Tab-separated table of C-alpha atoms in Angstrom:
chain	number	residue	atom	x	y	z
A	1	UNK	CA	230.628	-22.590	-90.494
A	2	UNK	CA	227.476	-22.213	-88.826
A	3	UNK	CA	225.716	-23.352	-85.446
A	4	UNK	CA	222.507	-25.180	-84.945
A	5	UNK	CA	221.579	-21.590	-83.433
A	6	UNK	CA	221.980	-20.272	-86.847
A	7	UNK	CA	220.310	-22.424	-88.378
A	8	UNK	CA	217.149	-22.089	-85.964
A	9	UNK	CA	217.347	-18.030	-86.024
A	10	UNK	CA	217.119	-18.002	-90.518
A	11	UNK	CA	214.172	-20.471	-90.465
A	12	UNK	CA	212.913	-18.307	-87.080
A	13	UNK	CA	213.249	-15.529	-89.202
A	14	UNK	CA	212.251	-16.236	-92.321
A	15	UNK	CA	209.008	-18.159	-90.713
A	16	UNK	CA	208.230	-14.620	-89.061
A	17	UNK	CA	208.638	-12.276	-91.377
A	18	UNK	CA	205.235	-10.649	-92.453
A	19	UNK	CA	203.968	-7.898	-94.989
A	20	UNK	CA	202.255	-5.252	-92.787
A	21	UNK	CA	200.078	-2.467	-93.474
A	22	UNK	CA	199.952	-0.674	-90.233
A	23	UNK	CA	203.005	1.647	-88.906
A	24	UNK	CA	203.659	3.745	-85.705
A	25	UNK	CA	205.461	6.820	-86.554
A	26	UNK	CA	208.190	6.271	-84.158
A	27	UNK	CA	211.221	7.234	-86.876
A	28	UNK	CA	213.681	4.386	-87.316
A	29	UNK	CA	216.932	4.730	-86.016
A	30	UNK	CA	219.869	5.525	-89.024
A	31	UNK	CA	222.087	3.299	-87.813
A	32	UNK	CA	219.303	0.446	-88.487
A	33	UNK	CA	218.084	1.862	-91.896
A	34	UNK	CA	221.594	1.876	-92.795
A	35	UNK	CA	222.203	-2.665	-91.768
A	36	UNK	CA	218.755	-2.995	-93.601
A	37	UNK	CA	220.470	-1.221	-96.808
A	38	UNK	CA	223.255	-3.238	-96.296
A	39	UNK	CA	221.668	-6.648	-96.109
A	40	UNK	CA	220.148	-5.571	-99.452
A	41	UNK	CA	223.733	-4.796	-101.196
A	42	UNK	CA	224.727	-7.720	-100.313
A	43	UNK	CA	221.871	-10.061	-102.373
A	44	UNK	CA	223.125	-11.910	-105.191
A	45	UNK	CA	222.786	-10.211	-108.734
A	46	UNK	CA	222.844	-11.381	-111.885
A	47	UNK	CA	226.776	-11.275	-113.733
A	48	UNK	CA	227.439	-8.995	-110.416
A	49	UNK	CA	225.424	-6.424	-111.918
A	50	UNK	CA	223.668	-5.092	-108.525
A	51	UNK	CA	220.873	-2.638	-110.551
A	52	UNK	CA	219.798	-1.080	-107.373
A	53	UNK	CA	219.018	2.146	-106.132
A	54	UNK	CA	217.477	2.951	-102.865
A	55	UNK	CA	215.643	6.419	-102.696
A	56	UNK	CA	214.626	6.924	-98.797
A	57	UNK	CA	211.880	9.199	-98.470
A	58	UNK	CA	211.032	10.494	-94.947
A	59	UNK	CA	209.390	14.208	-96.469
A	60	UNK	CA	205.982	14.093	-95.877
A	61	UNK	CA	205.188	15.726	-99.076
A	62	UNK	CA	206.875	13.276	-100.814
A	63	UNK	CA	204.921	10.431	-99.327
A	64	UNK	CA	201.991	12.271	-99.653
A	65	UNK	CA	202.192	12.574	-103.191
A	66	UNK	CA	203.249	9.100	-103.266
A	67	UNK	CA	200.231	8.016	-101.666
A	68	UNK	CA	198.033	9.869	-104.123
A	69	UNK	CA	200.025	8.064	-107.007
A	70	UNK	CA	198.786	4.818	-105.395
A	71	UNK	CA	195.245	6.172	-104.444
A	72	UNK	CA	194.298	6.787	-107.897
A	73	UNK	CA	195.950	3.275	-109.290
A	74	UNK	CA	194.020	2.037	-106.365
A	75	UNK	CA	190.609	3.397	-107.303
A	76	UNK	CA	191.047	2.462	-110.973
A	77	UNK	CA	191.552	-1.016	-110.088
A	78	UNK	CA	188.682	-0.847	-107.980
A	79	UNK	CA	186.554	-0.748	-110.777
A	80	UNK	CA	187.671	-4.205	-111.697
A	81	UNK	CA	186.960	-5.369	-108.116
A	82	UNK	CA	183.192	-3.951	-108.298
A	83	UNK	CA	181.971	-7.047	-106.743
A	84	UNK	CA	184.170	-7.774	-104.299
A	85	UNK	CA	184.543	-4.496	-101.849
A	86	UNK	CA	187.026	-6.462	-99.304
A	87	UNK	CA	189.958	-5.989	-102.562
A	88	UNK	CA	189.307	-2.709	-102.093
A	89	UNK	CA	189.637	-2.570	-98.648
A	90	UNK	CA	192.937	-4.532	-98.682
A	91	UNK	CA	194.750	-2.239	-101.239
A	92	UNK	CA	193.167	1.111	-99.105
A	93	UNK	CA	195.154	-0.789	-96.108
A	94	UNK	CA	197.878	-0.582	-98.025
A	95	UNK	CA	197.644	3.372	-98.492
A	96	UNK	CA	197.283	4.091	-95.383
A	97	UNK	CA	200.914	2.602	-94.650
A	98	UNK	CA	202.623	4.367	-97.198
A	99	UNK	CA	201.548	7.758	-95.226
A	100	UNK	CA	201.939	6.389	-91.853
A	101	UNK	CA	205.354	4.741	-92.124
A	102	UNK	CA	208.218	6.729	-91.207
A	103	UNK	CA	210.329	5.786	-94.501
A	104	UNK	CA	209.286	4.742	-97.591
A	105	UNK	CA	211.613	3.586	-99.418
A	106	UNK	CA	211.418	3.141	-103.341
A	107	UNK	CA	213.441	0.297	-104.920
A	108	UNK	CA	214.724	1.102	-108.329
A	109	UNK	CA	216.292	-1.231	-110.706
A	110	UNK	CA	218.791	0.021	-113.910
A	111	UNK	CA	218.496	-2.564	-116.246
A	112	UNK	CA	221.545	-1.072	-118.427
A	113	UNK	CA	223.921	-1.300	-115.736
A	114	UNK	CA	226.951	-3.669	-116.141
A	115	UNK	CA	226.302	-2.904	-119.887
A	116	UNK	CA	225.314	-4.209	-122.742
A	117	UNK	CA	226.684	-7.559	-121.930
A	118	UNK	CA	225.763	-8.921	-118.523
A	119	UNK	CA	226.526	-12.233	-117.874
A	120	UNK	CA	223.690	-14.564	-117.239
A	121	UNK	CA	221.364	-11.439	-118.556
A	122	UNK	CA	221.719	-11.674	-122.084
A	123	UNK	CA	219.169	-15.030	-122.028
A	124	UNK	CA	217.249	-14.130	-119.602
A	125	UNK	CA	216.824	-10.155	-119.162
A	126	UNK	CA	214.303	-10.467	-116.442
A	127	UNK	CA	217.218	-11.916	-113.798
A	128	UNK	CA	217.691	-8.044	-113.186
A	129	UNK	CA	214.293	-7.549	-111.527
A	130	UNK	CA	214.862	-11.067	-110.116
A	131	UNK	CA	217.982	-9.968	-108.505
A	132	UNK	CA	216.460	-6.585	-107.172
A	133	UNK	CA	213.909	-8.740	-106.106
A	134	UNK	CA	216.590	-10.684	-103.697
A	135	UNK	CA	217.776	-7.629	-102.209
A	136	UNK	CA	214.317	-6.564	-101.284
A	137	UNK	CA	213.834	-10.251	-99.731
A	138	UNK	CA	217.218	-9.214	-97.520
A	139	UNK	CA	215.773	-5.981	-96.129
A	140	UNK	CA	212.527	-8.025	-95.503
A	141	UNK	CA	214.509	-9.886	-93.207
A	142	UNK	CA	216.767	-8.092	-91.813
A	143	UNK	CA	213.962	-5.351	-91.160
A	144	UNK	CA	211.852	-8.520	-89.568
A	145	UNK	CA	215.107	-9.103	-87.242
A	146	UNK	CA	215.301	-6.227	-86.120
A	147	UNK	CA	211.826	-5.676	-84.928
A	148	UNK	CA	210.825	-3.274	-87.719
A	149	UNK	CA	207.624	-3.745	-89.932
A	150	UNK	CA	207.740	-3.584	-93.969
A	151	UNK	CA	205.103	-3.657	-96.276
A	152	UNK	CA	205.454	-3.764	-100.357
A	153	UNK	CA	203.272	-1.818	-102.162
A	154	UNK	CA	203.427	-2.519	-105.689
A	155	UNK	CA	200.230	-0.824	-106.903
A	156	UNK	CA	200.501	2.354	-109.179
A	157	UNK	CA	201.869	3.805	-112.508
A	158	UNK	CA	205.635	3.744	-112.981
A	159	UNK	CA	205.291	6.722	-115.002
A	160	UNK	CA	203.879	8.414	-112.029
A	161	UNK	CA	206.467	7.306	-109.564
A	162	UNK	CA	209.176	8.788	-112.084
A	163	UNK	CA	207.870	11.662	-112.171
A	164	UNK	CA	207.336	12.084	-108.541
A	165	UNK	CA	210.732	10.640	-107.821
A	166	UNK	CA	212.615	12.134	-110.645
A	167	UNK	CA	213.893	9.004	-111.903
A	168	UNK	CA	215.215	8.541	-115.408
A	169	UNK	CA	213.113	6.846	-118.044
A	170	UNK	CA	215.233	3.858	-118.436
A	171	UNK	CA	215.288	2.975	-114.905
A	172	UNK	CA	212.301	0.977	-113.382
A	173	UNK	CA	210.770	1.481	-109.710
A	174	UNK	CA	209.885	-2.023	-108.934
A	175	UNK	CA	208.799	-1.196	-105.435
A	176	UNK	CA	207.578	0.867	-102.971
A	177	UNK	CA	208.629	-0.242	-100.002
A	178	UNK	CA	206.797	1.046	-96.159
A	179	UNK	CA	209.064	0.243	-92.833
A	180	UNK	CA	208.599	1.171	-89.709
A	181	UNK	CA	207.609	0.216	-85.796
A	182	UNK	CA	204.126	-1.719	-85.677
A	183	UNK	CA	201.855	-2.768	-82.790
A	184	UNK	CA	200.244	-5.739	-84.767
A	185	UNK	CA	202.513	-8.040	-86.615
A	186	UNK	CA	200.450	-10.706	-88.005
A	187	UNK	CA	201.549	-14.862	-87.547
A	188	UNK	CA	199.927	-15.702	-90.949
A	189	UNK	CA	199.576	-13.428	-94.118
A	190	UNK	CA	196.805	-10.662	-93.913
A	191	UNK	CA	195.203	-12.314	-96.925
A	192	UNK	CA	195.010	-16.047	-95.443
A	193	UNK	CA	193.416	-14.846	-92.570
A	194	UNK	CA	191.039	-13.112	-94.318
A	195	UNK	CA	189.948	-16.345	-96.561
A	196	UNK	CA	191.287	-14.243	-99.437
A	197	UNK	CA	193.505	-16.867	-100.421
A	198	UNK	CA	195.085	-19.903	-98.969
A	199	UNK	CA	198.177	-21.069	-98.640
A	200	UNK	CA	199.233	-23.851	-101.191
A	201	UNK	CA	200.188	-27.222	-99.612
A	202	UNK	CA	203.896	-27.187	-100.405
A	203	UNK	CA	204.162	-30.729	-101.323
A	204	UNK	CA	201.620	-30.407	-104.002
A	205	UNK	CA	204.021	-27.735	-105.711
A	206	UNK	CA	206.990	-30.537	-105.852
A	207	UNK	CA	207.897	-32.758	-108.948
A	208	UNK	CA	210.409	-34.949	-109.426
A	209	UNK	CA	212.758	-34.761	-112.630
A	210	UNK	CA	209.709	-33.945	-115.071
A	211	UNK	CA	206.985	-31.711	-114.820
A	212	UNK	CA	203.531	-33.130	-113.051
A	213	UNK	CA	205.662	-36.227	-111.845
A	214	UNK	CA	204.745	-35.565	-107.653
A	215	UNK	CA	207.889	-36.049	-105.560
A	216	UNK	CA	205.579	-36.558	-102.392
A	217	UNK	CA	202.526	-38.035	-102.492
B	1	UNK	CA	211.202	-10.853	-80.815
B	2	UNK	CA	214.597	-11.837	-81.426
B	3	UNK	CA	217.449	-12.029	-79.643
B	4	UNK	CA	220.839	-10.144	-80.947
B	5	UNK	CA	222.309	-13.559	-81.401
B	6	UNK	CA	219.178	-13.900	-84.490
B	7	UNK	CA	219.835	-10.563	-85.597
B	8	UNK	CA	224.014	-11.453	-85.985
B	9	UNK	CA	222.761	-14.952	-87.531
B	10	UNK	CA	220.907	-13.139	-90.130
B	11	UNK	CA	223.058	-10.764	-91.331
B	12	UNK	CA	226.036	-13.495	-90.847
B	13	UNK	CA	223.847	-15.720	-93.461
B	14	UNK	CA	223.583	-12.982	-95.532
B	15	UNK	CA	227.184	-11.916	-95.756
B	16	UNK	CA	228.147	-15.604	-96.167
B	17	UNK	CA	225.604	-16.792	-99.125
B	18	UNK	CA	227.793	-16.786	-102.065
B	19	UNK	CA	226.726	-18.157	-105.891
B	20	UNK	CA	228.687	-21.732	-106.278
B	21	UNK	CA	229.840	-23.228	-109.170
B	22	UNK	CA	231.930	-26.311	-107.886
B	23	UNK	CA	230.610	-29.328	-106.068
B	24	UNK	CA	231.060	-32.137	-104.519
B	25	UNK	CA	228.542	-35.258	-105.478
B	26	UNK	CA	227.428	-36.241	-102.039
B	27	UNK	CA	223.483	-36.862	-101.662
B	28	UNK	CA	221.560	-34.372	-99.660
B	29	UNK	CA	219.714	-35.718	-96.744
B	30	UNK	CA	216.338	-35.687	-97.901
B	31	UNK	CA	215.461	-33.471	-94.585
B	32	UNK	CA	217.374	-31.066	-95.392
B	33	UNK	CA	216.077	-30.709	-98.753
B	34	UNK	CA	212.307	-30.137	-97.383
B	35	UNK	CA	214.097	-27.598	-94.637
B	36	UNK	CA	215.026	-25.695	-97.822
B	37	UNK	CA	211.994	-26.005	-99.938
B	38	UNK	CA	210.007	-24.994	-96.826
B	39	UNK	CA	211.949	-21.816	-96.635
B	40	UNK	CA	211.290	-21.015	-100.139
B	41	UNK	CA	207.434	-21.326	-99.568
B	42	UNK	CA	207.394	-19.094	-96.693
B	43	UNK	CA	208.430	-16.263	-99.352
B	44	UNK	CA	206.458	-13.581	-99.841
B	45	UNK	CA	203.853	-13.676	-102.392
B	46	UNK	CA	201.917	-10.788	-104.565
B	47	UNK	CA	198.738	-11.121	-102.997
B	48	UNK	CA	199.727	-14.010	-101.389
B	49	UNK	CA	199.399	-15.885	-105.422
B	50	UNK	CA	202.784	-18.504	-104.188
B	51	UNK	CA	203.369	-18.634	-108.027
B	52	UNK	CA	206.216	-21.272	-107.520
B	53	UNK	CA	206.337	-24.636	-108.632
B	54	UNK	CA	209.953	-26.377	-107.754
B	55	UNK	CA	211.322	-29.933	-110.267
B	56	UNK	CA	213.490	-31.677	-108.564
B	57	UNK	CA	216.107	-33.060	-110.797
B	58	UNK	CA	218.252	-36.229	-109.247
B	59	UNK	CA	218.276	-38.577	-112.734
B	60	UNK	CA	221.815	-38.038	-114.374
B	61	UNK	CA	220.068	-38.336	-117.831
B	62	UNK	CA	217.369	-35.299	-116.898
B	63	UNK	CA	220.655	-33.082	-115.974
B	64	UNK	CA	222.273	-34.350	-118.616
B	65	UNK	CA	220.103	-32.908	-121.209
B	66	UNK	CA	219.464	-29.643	-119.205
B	67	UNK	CA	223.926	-29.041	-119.234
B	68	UNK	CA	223.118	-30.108	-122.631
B	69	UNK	CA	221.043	-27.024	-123.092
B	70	UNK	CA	222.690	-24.875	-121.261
B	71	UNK	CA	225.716	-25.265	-123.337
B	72	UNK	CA	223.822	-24.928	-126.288
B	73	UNK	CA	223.584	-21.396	-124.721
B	74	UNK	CA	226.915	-21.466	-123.607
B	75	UNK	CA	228.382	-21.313	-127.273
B	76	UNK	CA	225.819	-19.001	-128.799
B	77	UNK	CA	226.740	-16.161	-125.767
B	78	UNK	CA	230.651	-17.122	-126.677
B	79	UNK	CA	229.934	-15.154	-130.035
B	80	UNK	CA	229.207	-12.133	-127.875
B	81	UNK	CA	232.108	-12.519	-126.159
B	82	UNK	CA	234.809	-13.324	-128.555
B	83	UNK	CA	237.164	-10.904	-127.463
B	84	UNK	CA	236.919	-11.611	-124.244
B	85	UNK	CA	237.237	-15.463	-123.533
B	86	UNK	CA	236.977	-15.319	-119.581
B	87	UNK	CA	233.314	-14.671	-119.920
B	88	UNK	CA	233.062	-18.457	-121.445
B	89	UNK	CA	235.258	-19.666	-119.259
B	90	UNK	CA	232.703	-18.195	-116.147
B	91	UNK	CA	230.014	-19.996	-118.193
B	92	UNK	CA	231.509	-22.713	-118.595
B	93	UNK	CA	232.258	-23.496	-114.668
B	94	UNK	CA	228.773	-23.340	-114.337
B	95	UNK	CA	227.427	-25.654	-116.661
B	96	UNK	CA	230.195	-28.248	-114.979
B	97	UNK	CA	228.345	-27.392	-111.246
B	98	UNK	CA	224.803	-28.482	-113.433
B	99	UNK	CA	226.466	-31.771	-113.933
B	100	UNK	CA	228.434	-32.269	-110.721
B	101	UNK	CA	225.928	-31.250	-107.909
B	102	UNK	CA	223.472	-34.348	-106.865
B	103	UNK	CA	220.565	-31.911	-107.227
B	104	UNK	CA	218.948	-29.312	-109.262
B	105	UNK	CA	215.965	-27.661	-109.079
B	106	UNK	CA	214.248	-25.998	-111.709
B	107	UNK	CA	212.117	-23.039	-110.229
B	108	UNK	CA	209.212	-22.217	-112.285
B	109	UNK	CA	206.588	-19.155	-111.691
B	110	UNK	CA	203.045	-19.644	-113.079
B	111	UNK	CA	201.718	-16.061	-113.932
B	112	UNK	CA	198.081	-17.633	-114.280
B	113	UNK	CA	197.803	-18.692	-110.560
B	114	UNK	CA	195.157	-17.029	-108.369
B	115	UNK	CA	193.512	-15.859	-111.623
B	116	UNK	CA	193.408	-13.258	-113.345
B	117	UNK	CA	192.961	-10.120	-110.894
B	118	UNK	CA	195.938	-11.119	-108.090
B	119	UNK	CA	195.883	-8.008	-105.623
B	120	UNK	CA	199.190	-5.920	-106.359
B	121	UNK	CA	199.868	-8.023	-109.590
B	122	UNK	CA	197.126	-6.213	-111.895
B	123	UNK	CA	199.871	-3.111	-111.850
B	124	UNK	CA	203.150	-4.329	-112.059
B	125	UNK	CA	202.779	-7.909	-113.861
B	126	UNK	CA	206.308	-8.878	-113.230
B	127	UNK	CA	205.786	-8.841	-109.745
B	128	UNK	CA	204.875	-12.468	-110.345
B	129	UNK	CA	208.792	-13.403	-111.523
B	130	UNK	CA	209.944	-11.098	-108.813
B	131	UNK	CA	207.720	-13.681	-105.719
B	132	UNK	CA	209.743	-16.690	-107.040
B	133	UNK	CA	212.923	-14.842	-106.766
B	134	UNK	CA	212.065	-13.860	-102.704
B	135	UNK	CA	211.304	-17.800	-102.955
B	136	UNK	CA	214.956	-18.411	-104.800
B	137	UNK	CA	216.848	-15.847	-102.096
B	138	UNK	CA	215.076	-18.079	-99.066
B	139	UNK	CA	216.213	-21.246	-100.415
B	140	UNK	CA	219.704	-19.841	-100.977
B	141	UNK	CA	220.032	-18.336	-97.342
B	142	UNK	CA	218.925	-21.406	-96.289
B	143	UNK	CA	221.174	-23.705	-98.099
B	144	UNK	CA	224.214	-21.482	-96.619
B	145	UNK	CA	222.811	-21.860	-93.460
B	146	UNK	CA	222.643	-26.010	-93.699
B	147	UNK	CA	226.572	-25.948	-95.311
B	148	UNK	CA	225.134	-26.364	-99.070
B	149	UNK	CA	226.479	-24.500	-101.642
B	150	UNK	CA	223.903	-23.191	-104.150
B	151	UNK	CA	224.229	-21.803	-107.813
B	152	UNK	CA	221.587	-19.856	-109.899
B	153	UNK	CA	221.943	-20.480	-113.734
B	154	UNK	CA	220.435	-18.224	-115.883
B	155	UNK	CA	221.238	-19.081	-119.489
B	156	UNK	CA	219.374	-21.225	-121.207
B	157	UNK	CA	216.355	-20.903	-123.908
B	158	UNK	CA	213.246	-21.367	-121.945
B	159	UNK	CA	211.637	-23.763	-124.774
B	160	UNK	CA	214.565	-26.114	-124.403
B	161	UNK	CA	214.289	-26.410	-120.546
B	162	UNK	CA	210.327	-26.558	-121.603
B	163	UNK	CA	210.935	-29.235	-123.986
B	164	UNK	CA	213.496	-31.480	-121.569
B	165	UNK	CA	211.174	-31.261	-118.361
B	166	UNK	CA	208.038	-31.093	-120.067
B	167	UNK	CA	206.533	-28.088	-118.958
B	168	UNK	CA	203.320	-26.198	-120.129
B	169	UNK	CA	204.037	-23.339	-122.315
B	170	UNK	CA	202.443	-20.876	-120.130
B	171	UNK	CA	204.462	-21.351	-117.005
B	172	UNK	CA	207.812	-19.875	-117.321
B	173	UNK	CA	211.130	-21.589	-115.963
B	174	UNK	CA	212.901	-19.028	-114.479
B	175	UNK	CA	215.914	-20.407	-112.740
B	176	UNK	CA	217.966	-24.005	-112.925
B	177	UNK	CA	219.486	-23.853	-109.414
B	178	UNK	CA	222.456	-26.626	-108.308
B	179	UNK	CA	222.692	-27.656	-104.772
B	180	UNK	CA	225.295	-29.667	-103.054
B	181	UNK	CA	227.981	-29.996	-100.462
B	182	UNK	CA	231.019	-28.323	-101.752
B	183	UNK	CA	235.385	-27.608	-100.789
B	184	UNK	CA	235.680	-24.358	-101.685
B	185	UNK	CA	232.900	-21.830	-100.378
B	186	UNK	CA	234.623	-18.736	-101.474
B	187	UNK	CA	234.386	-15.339	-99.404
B	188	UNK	CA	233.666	-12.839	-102.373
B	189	UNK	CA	231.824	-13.228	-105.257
B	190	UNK	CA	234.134	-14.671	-107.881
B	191	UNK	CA	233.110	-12.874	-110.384
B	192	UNK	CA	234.335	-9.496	-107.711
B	193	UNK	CA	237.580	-12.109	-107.125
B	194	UNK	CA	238.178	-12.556	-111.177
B	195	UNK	CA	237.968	-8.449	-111.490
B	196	UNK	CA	234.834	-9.249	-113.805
B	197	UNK	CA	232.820	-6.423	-112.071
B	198	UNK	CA	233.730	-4.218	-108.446
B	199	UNK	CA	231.784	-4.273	-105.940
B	200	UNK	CA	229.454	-1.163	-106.257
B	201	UNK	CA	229.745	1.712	-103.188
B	202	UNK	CA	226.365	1.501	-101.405
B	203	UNK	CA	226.463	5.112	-100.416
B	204	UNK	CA	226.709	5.961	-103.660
B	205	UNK	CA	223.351	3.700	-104.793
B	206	UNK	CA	221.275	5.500	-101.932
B	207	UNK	CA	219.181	9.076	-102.477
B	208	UNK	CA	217.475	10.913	-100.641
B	209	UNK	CA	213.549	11.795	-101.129
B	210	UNK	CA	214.627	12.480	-105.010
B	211	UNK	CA	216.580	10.091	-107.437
B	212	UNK	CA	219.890	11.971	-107.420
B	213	UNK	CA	220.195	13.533	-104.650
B	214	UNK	CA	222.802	12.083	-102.223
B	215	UNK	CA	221.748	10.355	-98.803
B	216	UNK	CA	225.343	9.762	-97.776
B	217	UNK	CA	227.867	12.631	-99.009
């Protein structure tokens, strides 16, 4: 079903793919936005349930007030990263995208839809967010392919994004999501390369058939 | 970046990936299985915290117990759905896939990694659940990609999977995912096929700078 090229362009792709903070303004084309939407429709959901909404904001008083949504969450949580200014700096970064990026586009998921018996859900309710969570992983990559940026903020009040947004009580905005054209995108992870954190050795994250057991060693 | 040829493999991938719940009980090459784990850990992370941990389950007597609890599940859900016995019968495929395919892998997220102010995850907590399942969607692209068919199972009580693989109480096992080689790699999803649930209409899922407001009349 598939070539070796295939296979070489998903792991190309997925090795790639990078959250970014900086944006040109250059607006995306619609016929783009709209595969990137696509890709996302087509994640797997929970019982079939697909609890997404996409709300595409591209008014600039929209993302402004967006941004100050995340501003304040971001200088409340600075107080927690008193002794550490570079946290701040990294969620500022962040900011800055959401006003720079051409769309933002907030993620919503309905966890009522499919009603009150979705299969797979009723055990474990958080497989909606997991699901929503897939389709965001799709636009990652098809936005990656097609040599767009994205960038996930997922700093501020929910409450606040409702309001802004208009969105219903019951449904949640999981993300806020930045795309866009970029003149810098990163080989390793913002946050590696600033010795923020490193990333795990994979093998040391593998058991074998119980818990602790090491497949590799 | 990437060549059109990427960009159709991409979106091919993601049209193709389909939820499996039938397999054959060929090995996987153990290559193949590192190809796909290796995709999974080149997921995006909330502040880069890689919250995964990933048991791989090959014993027949480690399944055994985990179809075992899953069909514990199986028959309490059946009460919910007593007037409508295909739902059981959809659960029921699946718990046959947990026994048939040579390999499952129990995903688990660990919300205590990176400590306990992870950039991004201080706001939104669940961000954590929603890493692994970027991690879950790479492995499942990537499986398609290789010609393995892959199935998420999501009902089960937590303390039983706990309890069988013996994991810590404070690391949560969010997903018992089959992988094999399979016959029948289906074009829809079958729960779309059975008439369980339609397909939704993207343009209808999409607004525009508001929730509510139409992007696509």
């Amino acid at each position: 079903m598939f070539s070796i090229e295939d296979t070489e362009s998903i792991y190309k792709v997925i090795a790639t793919r990078r959250d970014i903070r900086r944006f040109k303004t250059d607006p995306i084309p619609p016929d783009t936005v709209g595969r990137i939407l696509e890709a996302a429709h087509l994640a797997p959901s929970v019982g079939f349930m697909q609890p997404w909404n996409f709300i595409l904001i591209e008014s600039a008083e929209v993302k402004k007030r967006l941004a100050w949504a995340a501003d304040k969450e971001r200088r409340a949580l600075a107080i927690h990263y008193e002794e550490n200014n570079r946290a701040s700096e990294f969620l500022a970064l962040k900011i800055e995208g959401l006003k720079e990026a051409p769309l933002t586009i907030c993620v919503t998921c309905d966890p009522s839809r499919g009603g009150s018996h979705v299969l797979g859900r009723n055990s474990i309710p958080e497989t909606d967010m997991m699901s929503t969570a897939c389709a965001i992983q799709n636009m990652w990559l098809a936005s990656c392919v097609e040599g767009l940026a994205m960038g996930w903020v997922s700093f501020y009040k929910k409450s606040d994004v409702r309001d802004i947004l208009n969105i219903p009580p019951h449904i949640d905005p999981v993300a806020l999501i930045s795309i866009g054209y970029t003149d810098v995108y990163p080989k390793a992870p913002i946050l590696e390369t600033a010795n923020w954190e490193k990333r795990q050795t994979l093998k040391n994250l593998i058991y074998k058939n119980i818990w602790g057991e090491k497949a590799y060693k």
